[in-house]
Amino acid sequence: MSPAARLLIAARALRAFGDGVVALLLPLHLTALGFSPVQVGALTTATLLGSAGLTLLVGLVSHRLAPRALLFAACGLMLATGLAFAGVKDFWVLMLVGFVGTLNPSGGDVSPFLPLEQSLLAHAGPDADRTKLFARYSLTGSLAAAAGALALGVFDRLGRGVGLDGLQIGRGLFLLYGGIGLAVALIYRQLPKIAPEAEPPRTPLGPSRPQVLRLAALFSLDSFGGGFIVQSLLALWLFRTFGLSLQAAAAFFFWAGVLTAFSQLAAGRLAKRIGLVNTMVFTHIPAQLCLIAAAFAPNLPVALTLLLMRASLSAMDVPARTSYVMAIVTPAERAAAASVTNVPRSLASALSPSLAGVLMTASPFAWPLVIGGGLKIAYDLALLGLFSRVKPPEEQASA
């Protein structure tokens, strides 16, 4: 890998570790503050809506401002978010901070960092290695997020061992999250500076606009379904339905993250054999069937087994999806395409957590899992129907 690619992947790892901690910490911290599942869902919606707005803003200015400057600004916002969640108890203030901050309750990467890093990474190696590079990027993020989830259990045990209660531990971990923003900024400082004449051109969407807009609409459907089962709400469902302990939850989300991470290593090889679109679809549908089946699980072991089976398949589409978007647009449009496909996804995923919170309050049955899985299968079938014949250059050359 090039030095720039190594630095971007290292930054992703640090951010993902912080996201892994707070995705599991958030429902526990908010519950300890006395908030209901409806309020937890509403705050989750606010954080995802805010991420969508920030990502949209990045897309509007990314061809005018240097990526490093935008990345530094996002790091400053991450620091401010951690400090605010560590010191604020009022629900409406937390709603505001969640909206304007960088908090990520999904366990994946939904943030203004994402389109900037994706566009830089797409230029950090040859096109033939693009899917492999994005697979490493996603793999590192998934492993780091899994480590963050596991670390929460360790932090909780250590904190209680010295006499701290849950709220005090939560505040300390939000301070850690803010500190990670500073550490990531130090990594970005080491990114090699590109001379203006050598910098890849960046323009708004042009000839690729119709395809990108169609993909954005489909990704939005997928993300709307995913919003019903963001990691914070999935953890809340396991806590409430099966009485899962924090230590057990930390271990479960760690192993789920490990399975998710290593499954992505196969995405590049599989895509070379069957194509990027087929890789996205034919690994995603079985994962969603496992998710729906988990809603009917009679006990905790069965539910966790099905969710782990889902984790081993559900993210193989992530590097394939990113590589596909970067492949079918012109190099100059990559930054804009990354933003345009990520913003609707963030907006769509922000709408469903509030609905999931209401459903969890109204019924003991796991309707969010069934609805989320069904919507994701609908996305897979639509993607296959609309884009199975739209091949990236490397697949056209080998056809």
PDB file of N, CA and C in Angstrom, residues 273-344:
ATOM      1  N   ARG A 273     -14.578 -13.048  -9.532  1.00  0.00           N
ATOM      2  CA  ARG A 273     -15.176 -14.249 -10.114  1.00  0.00           C
ATOM      3  C   ARG A 273     -16.600 -14.006 -10.632  1.00  0.00           C
ATOM      4  N   ILE A 274     -17.417 -13.296  -9.836  1.00  0.00           N
ATOM      5  CA  ILE A 274     -18.831 -13.179 -10.204  1.00  0.00           C
ATOM      6  C   ILE A 274     -19.271 -11.741 -10.458  1.00  0.00           C
ATOM      7  N   GLY A 275     -18.386 -10.751 -10.234  1.00  0.00           N
ATOM      8  CA  GLY A 275     -18.740  -9.359 -10.470  1.00  0.00           C
ATOM      9  C   GLY A 275     -19.151  -8.650  -9.191  1.00  0.00           C
ATOM     10  N   LEU A 276     -19.016  -7.329  -9.197  1.00  0.00           N
ATOM     11  CA  LEU A 276     -19.292  -6.533  -8.004  1.00  0.00           C
ATOM     12  C   LEU A 276     -20.766  -6.565  -7.620  1.00  0.00           C
ATOM     13  N   VAL A 277     -21.665  -6.403  -8.587  1.00  0.00           N
ATOM     14  CA  VAL A 277     -23.100  -6.378  -8.259  1.00  0.00           C
ATOM     15  C   VAL A 277     -23.553  -7.730  -7.709  1.00  0.00           C
ATOM     16  N   ASN A 278     -23.136  -8.816  -8.346  1.00  0.00           N
ATOM     17  CA  ASN A 278     -23.518 -10.138  -7.846  1.00  0.00           C
ATOM     18  C   ASN A 278     -22.953 -10.393  -6.453  1.00  0.00           C
ATOM     19  N   THR A 279     -21.745  -9.902  -6.196  1.00  0.00           N
ATOM     20  CA  THR A 279     -21.164 -10.044  -4.855  1.00  0.00           C
ATOM     21  C   THR A 279     -22.025  -9.329  -3.822  1.00  0.00           C
ATOM     22  N   MET A 280     -22.478  -8.122  -4.162  1.00  0.00           N
ATOM     23  CA  MET A 280     -23.334  -7.376  -3.238  1.00  0.00           C
ATOM     24  C   MET A 280     -24.629  -8.113  -2.935  1.00  0.00           C
ATOM     25  N   VAL A 281     -25.263  -8.614  -3.974  1.00  0.00           N
ATOM     26  CA  VAL A 281     -26.613  -9.162  -3.832  1.00  0.00           C
ATOM     27  C   VAL A 281     -26.607 -10.552  -3.204  1.00  0.00           C
ATOM     28  N   PHE A 282     -25.769 -11.445  -3.730  1.00  0.00           N
ATOM     29  CA  PHE A 282     -25.865 -12.853  -3.345  1.00  0.00           C
ATOM     30  C   PHE A 282     -25.206 -13.175  -2.009  1.00  0.00           C
ATOM     31  N   THR A 283     -24.539 -12.206  -1.401  1.00  0.00           N
ATOM     32  CA  THR A 283     -24.099 -12.371  -0.012  1.00  0.00           C
ATOM     33  C   THR A 283     -25.038 -11.664   0.955  1.00  0.00           C
ATOM     34  N   HIS A 284     -25.758 -10.657   0.460  1.00  0.00           N
ATOM     35  CA  HIS A 284     -26.598  -9.823   1.307  1.00  0.00           C
ATOM     36  C   HIS A 284     -27.928 -10.491   1.635  1.00  0.00           C
ATOM     37  N   ILE A 285     -28.538 -11.167   0.650  1.00  0.00           N
ATOM     38  CA  ILE A 285     -29.864 -11.759   0.871  1.00  0.00           C
ATOM     39  C   ILE A 285     -29.831 -12.828   1.966  1.00  0.00           C
ATOM     40  N   PRO A 286     -28.898 -13.796   1.946  1.00  0.00           N
ATOM     41  CA  PRO A 286     -28.866 -14.777   3.043  1.00  0.00           C
ATOM     42  C   PRO A 286     -28.672 -14.130   4.419  1.00  0.00           C
ATOM     43  N   ALA A 287     -27.886 -13.058   4.467  1.00  0.00           N
ATOM     44  CA  ALA A 287     -27.670 -12.377   5.739  1.00  0.00           C
ATOM     45  C   ALA A 287     -28.976 -11.821   6.289  1.00  0.00           C
ATOM     46  N   GLN A 288     -29.806 -11.263   5.417  1.00  0.00           N
ATOM     47  CA  GLN A 288     -31.073 -10.683   5.877  1.00  0.00           C
ATOM     48  C   GLN A 288     -32.076 -11.763   6.278  1.00  0.00           C
ATOM     49  N   LEU A 289     -32.008 -12.911   5.635  1.00  0.00           N
ATOM     50  CA  LEU A 289     -32.877 -14.016   6.052  1.00  0.00           C
ATOM     51  C   LEU A 289     -32.517 -14.481   7.466  1.00  0.00           C
ATOM     52  N   CYS A 290     -31.228 -14.478   7.794  1.00  0.00           N
ATOM     53  CA  CYS A 290     -30.806 -14.810   9.162  1.00  0.00           C
ATOM     54  C   CYS A 290     -31.319 -13.768  10.156  1.00  0.00           C
ATOM     55  N   LEU A 291     -31.298 -12.504   9.755  1.00  0.00           N
ATOM     56  CA  LEU A 291     -31.788 -11.439  10.629  1.00  0.00           C
ATOM     57  C   LEU A 291     -33.276 -11.620  10.926  1.00  0.00           C
ATOM     58  N   ILE A 292     -34.057 -11.885   9.887  1.00  0.00           N
ATOM     59  CA  ILE A 292     -35.501 -12.081  10.074  1.00  0.00           C
ATOM     60  C   ILE A 292     -35.753 -13.299  10.967  1.00  0.00           C
ATOM     61  N   ALA A 293     -34.988 -14.365  10.744  1.00  0.00           N
ATOM     62  CA  ALA A 293     -35.163 -15.568  11.564  1.00  0.00           C
ATOM     63  C   ALA A 293     -34.852 -15.294  13.030  1.00  0.00           C
ATOM     64  N   ALA A 294     -33.898 -14.397  13.298  1.00  0.00           N
ATOM     65  CA  ALA A 294     -33.542 -14.083  14.689  1.00  0.00           C
ATOM     66  C   ALA A 294     -34.722 -13.495  15.459  1.00  0.00           C
ATOM     67  N   ALA A 295     -35.627 -12.810  14.750  1.00  0.00           N
ATOM     68  CA  ALA A 295     -36.796 -12.231  15.416  1.00  0.00           C
ATOM     69  C   ALA A 295     -37.701 -13.306  16.010  1.00  0.00           C
ATOM     70  N   PHE A 296     -37.628 -14.521  15.458  1.00  0.00           N
ATOM     71  CA  PHE A 296     -38.477 -15.625  15.923  1.00  0.00           C
ATOM     72  C   PHE A 296     -37.713 -16.589  16.828  1.00  0.00           C
ATOM     73  N   ALA A 297     -36.481 -16.235  17.209  1.00  0.00           N
ATOM     74  CA  ALA A 297     -35.659 -17.130  18.026  1.00  0.00           C
ATOM     75  C   ALA A 297     -36.317 -17.389  19.371  1.00  0.00           C
ATOM     76  N   PRO A 298     -36.372 -18.646  19.809  1.00  0.00           N
ATOM     77  CA  PRO A 298     -37.046 -18.955  21.085  1.00  0.00           C
ATOM     78  C   PRO A 298     -36.215 -18.627  22.312  1.00  0.00           C
ATOM     79  N   ASN A 299     -34.901 -18.459  22.128  1.00  0.00           N
ATOM     80  CA  ASN A 299     -34.043 -18.189  23.279  1.00  0.00           C
ATOM     81  C   ASN A 299     -32.815 -17.420  22.824  1.00  0.00           C
ATOM     82  N   LEU A 300     -32.008 -16.995  23.799  1.00  0.00           N
ATOM     83  CA  LEU A 300     -30.844 -16.167  23.511  1.00  0.00           C
ATOM     84  C   LEU A 300     -29.796 -16.888  22.662  1.00  0.00           C
ATOM     85  N   PRO A 301     -29.417 -18.154  22.959  1.00  0.00           N
ATOM     86  CA  PRO A 301     -28.394 -18.803  22.127  1.00  0.00           C
ATOM     87  C   PRO A 301     -28.778 -18.874  20.648  1.00  0.00           C
ATOM     88  N   VAL A 302     -30.029 -19.175  20.370  1.00  0.00           N
ATOM     89  CA  VAL A 302     -30.469 -19.252  18.969  1.00  0.00           C
ATOM     90  C   VAL A 302     -30.403 -17.874  18.319  1.00  0.00           C
ATOM     91  N   ALA A 303     -30.860 -16.858  19.038  1.00  0.00           N
ATOM     92  CA  ALA A 303     -30.832 -15.496  18.494  1.00  0.00           C
ATOM     93  C   ALA A 303     -29.402 -15.063  18.185  1.00  0.00           C
ATOM     94  N   LEU A 304     -28.478 -15.297  19.129  1.00  0.00           N
ATOM     95  CA  LEU A 304     -27.097 -14.886  18.916  1.00  0.00           C
ATOM     96  C   LEU A 304     -26.446 -15.670  17.778  1.00  0.00           C
ATOM     97  N   THR A 305     -26.778 -16.962  17.657  1.00  0.00           N
ATOM     98  CA  THR A 305     -26.225 -17.763  16.562  1.00  0.00           C
ATOM     99  C   THR A 305     -26.666 -17.216  15.210  1.00  0.00           C
ATOM    100  N   LEU A 306     -27.943 -16.902  15.081  1.00  0.00           N
ATOM    101  CA  LEU A 306     -28.447 -16.361  13.816  1.00  0.00           C
ATOM    102  C   LEU A 306     -27.832 -14.997  13.514  1.00  0.00           C
ATOM    103  N   LEU A 307     -27.670 -14.176  14.539  1.00  0.00           N
ATOM    104  CA  LEU A 307     -27.071 -12.856  14.324  1.00  0.00           C
ATOM    105  C   LEU A 307     -25.596 -12.972  13.958  1.00  0.00           C
ATOM    106  N   LEU A 308     -24.900 -13.956  14.504  1.00  0.00           N
ATOM    107  CA  LEU A 308     -23.506 -14.175  14.113  1.00  0.00           C
ATOM    108  C   LEU A 308     -23.412 -14.693  12.679  1.00  0.00           C
ATOM    109  N   MET A 309     -24.349 -15.547  12.283  1.00  0.00           N
ATOM    110  CA  MET A 309     -24.391 -15.995  10.889  1.00  0.00           C
ATOM    111  C   MET A 309     -24.628 -14.811   9.953  1.00  0.00           C
ATOM    112  N   ARG A 310     -25.501 -13.911  10.368  1.00  0.00           N
ATOM    113  CA  ARG A 310     -25.731 -12.702   9.567  1.00  0.00           C
ATOM    114  C   ARG A 310     -24.456 -11.872   9.470  1.00  0.00           C
ATOM    115  N   ALA A 311     -23.754 -11.729  10.602  1.00  0.00           N
ATOM    116  CA  ALA A 311     -22.540 -10.908  10.609  1.00  0.00           C
ATOM    117  C   ALA A 311     -21.486 -11.443   9.661  1.00  0.00           C
ATOM    118  N   SER A 312     -21.453 -12.770   9.464  1.00  0.00           N
ATOM    119  CA  SER A 312     -20.438 -13.361   8.601  1.00  0.00           C
ATOM    120  C   SER A 312     -20.691 -13.094   7.125  1.00  0.00           C
ATOM    121  N   LEU A 313     -21.881 -12.568   6.784  1.00  0.00           N
ATOM    122  CA  LEU A 313     -22.223 -12.320   5.382  1.00  0.00           C
ATOM    123  C   LEU A 313     -22.624 -10.885   5.083  1.00  0.00           C
ATOM    124  N   SER A 314     -23.131 -10.181   6.082  1.00  0.00           N
ATOM    125  CA  SER A 314     -23.858  -8.936   5.806  1.00  0.00           C
ATOM    126  C   SER A 314     -22.999  -7.802   5.287  1.00  0.00           C
ATOM    127  N   ALA A 315     -21.685  -7.820   5.533  1.00  0.00           N
ATOM    128  CA  ALA A 315     -20.851  -6.679   5.150  1.00  0.00           C
ATOM    129  C   ALA A 315     -19.944  -6.963   3.966  1.00  0.00           C
ATOM    130  N   MET A 316     -20.086  -8.112   3.326  1.00  0.00           N
ATOM    131  CA  MET A 316     -19.264  -8.383   2.150  1.00  0.00           C
ATOM    132  C   MET A 316     -19.593  -7.421   1.019  1.00  0.00           C
ATOM    133  N   ASP A 317     -20.775  -6.835   1.088  1.00  0.00           N
ATOM    134  CA  ASP A 317     -21.152  -5.888   0.028  1.00  0.00           C
ATOM    135  C   ASP A 317     -20.517  -4.512   0.215  1.00  0.00           C
ATOM    136  N   VAL A 318     -19.957  -4.224   1.407  1.00  0.00           N
ATOM    137  CA  VAL A 318     -19.482  -2.868   1.685  1.00  0.00           C
ATOM    138  C   VAL A 318     -18.315  -2.467   0.783  1.00  0.00           C
ATOM    139  N   PRO A 319     -17.197  -3.230   0.764  1.00  0.00           N
ATOM    140  CA  PRO A 319     -16.131  -2.827  -0.157  1.00  0.00           C
ATOM    141  C   PRO A 319     -16.543  -2.934  -1.613  1.00  0.00           C
ATOM    142  N   ALA A 320     -17.383  -3.922  -1.932  1.00  0.00           N
ATOM    143  CA  ALA A 320     -17.845  -4.063  -3.321  1.00  0.00           C
ATOM    144  C   ALA A 320     -18.685  -2.860  -3.733  1.00  0.00           C
ATOM    145  N   ARG A 321     -19.539  -2.386  -2.841  1.00  0.00           N
ATOM    146  CA  ARG A 321     -20.385  -1.231  -3.148  1.00  0.00           C
ATOM    147  C   ARG A 321     -19.550   0.025  -3.370  1.00  0.00           C
ATOM    148  N   THR A 322     -18.595   0.275  -2.474  1.00  0.00           N
ATOM    149  CA  THR A 322     -17.764   1.464  -2.616  1.00  0.00           C
ATOM    150  C   THR A 322     -16.928   1.398  -3.884  1.00  0.00           C
ATOM    151  N   SER A 323     -16.333   0.239  -4.145  1.00  0.00           N
ATOM    152  CA  SER A 323     -15.525   0.072  -5.348  1.00  0.00           C
ATOM    153  C   SER A 323     -16.370   0.254  -6.604  1.00  0.00           C
ATOM    154  N   TYR A 324     -17.598  -0.243  -6.567  1.00  0.00           N
ATOM    155  CA  TYR A 324     -18.480  -0.137  -7.736  1.00  0.00           C
ATOM    156  C   TYR A 324     -18.798   1.325  -8.049  1.00  0.00           C
ATOM    157  N   VAL A 325     -19.128   2.091  -7.014  1.00  0.00           N
ATOM    158  CA  VAL A 325     -19.427   3.512  -7.233  1.00  0.00           C
ATOM    159  C   VAL A 325     -18.209   4.232  -7.799  1.00  0.00           C
ATOM    160  N   MET A 326     -17.036   3.985  -7.219  1.00  0.00           N
ATOM    161  CA  MET A 326     -15.819   4.642  -7.700  1.00  0.00           C
ATOM    162  C   MET A 326     -15.462   4.215  -9.123  1.00  0.00           C
ATOM    163  N   ALA A 327     -15.879   2.992  -9.527  1.00  0.00           N
ATOM    164  CA  ALA A 327     -15.511   2.461 -10.840  1.00  0.00           C
ATOM    165  C   ALA A 327     -16.369   3.006 -11.975  1.00  0.00           C
ATOM    166  N   ILE A 328     -17.652   3.244 -11.720  1.00  0.00           N
ATOM    167  CA  ILE A 328     -18.542   3.606 -12.831  1.00  0.00           C
ATOM    168  C   ILE A 328     -18.651   5.114 -13.032  1.00  0.00           C
ATOM    169  N   VAL A 329     -17.916   5.904 -12.233  1.00  0.00           N
ATOM    170  CA  VAL A 329     -17.887   7.355 -12.443  1.00  0.00           C
ATOM    171  C   VAL A 329     -16.498   7.746 -12.931  1.00  0.00           C
ATOM    172  N   THR A 330     -16.388   8.934 -13.490  1.00  0.00           N
ATOM    173  CA  THR A 330     -15.078   9.423 -13.911  1.00  0.00           C
ATOM    174  C   THR A 330     -14.253   9.777 -12.679  1.00  0.00           C
ATOM    175  N   PRO A 331     -12.914   9.706 -12.777  1.00  0.00           N
ATOM    176  CA  PRO A 331     -12.077  10.030 -11.604  1.00  0.00           C
ATOM    177  C   PRO A 331     -12.376  11.396 -10.998  1.00  0.00           C
ATOM    178  N   ALA A 332     -12.680  12.383 -11.827  1.00  0.00           N
ATOM    179  CA  ALA A 332     -12.942  13.730 -11.305  1.00  0.00           C
ATOM    180  C   ALA A 332     -14.229  13.799 -10.501  1.00  0.00           C
ATOM    181  N   GLU A 333     -15.154  12.857 -10.727  1.00  0.00           N
ATOM    182  CA  GLU A 333     -16.453  12.877 -10.046  1.00  0.00           C
ATOM    183  C   GLU A 333     -16.458  12.051  -8.762  1.00  0.00           C
ATOM    184  N   ARG A 334     -15.356  11.425  -8.421  1.00  0.00           N
ATOM    185  CA  ARG A 334     -15.373  10.457  -7.329  1.00  0.00           C
ATOM    186  C   ARG A 334     -15.751  11.075  -5.988  1.00  0.00           C
ATOM    187  N   ALA A 335     -15.208  12.234  -5.655  1.00  0.00           N
ATOM    188  CA  ALA A 335     -15.544  12.863  -4.372  1.00  0.00           C
ATOM    189  C   ALA A 335     -17.025  13.210  -4.320  1.00  0.00           C
ATOM    190  N   ALA A 336     -17.558  13.772  -5.415  1.00  0.00           N
ATOM    191  CA  ALA A 336     -18.981  14.124  -5.450  1.00  0.00           C
ATOM    192  C   ALA A 336     -19.846  12.876  -5.394  1.00  0.00           C
ATOM    193  N   ALA A 337     -19.443  11.811  -6.119  1.00  0.00           N
ATOM    194  CA  ALA A 337     -20.231  10.585  -6.122  1.00  0.00           C
ATOM    195  C   ALA A 337     -20.261   9.941  -4.738  1.00  0.00           C
ATOM    196  N   ALA A 338     -19.114   9.960  -4.040  1.00  0.00           N
ATOM    197  CA  ALA A 338     -19.074   9.401  -2.686  1.00  0.00           C
ATOM    198  C   ALA A 338     -20.031  10.135  -1.770  1.00  0.00           C
ATOM    199  N   SER A 339     -20.072  11.469  -1.886  1.00  0.00           N
ATOM    200  CA  SER A 339     -20.969  12.254  -1.039  1.00  0.00           C
ATOM    201  C   SER A 339     -22.426  12.019  -1.406  1.00  0.00           C
ATOM    202  N   VAL A 340     -22.733  12.044  -2.715  1.00  0.00           N
ATOM    203  CA  VAL A 340     -24.126  11.913  -3.158  1.00  0.00           C
ATOM    204  C   VAL A 340     -24.700  10.544  -2.806  1.00  0.00           C
ATOM    205  N   THR A 341     -23.883   9.501  -2.826  1.00  0.00           N
ATOM    206  CA  THR A 341     -24.395   8.175  -2.465  1.00  0.00           C
ATOM    207  C   THR A 341     -24.453   7.966  -0.961  1.00  0.00           C
ATOM    208  N   ASN A 342     -23.641   8.710  -0.207  1.00  0.00           N
ATOM    209  CA  ASN A 342     -23.657   8.548   1.253  1.00  0.00           C
ATOM    210  C   ASN A 342     -24.702   9.419   1.945  1.00  0.00           C
ATOM    211  N   VAL A 343     -24.976  10.621   1.400  1.00  0.00           N
ATOM    212  CA  VAL A 343     -25.932  11.517   2.050  1.00  0.00           C
ATOM    213  C   VAL A 343     -27.338  10.919   2.102  1.00  0.00           C
ATOM    214  N   PRO A 344     -27.907  10.460   0.979  1.00  0.00           N
ATOM    215  CA  PRO A 344     -29.244   9.866   1.081  1.00  0.00           C
ATOM    216  C   PRO A 344     -29.269   8.641   1.980  1.00  0.00           C
TER     217      PRO A 344
END
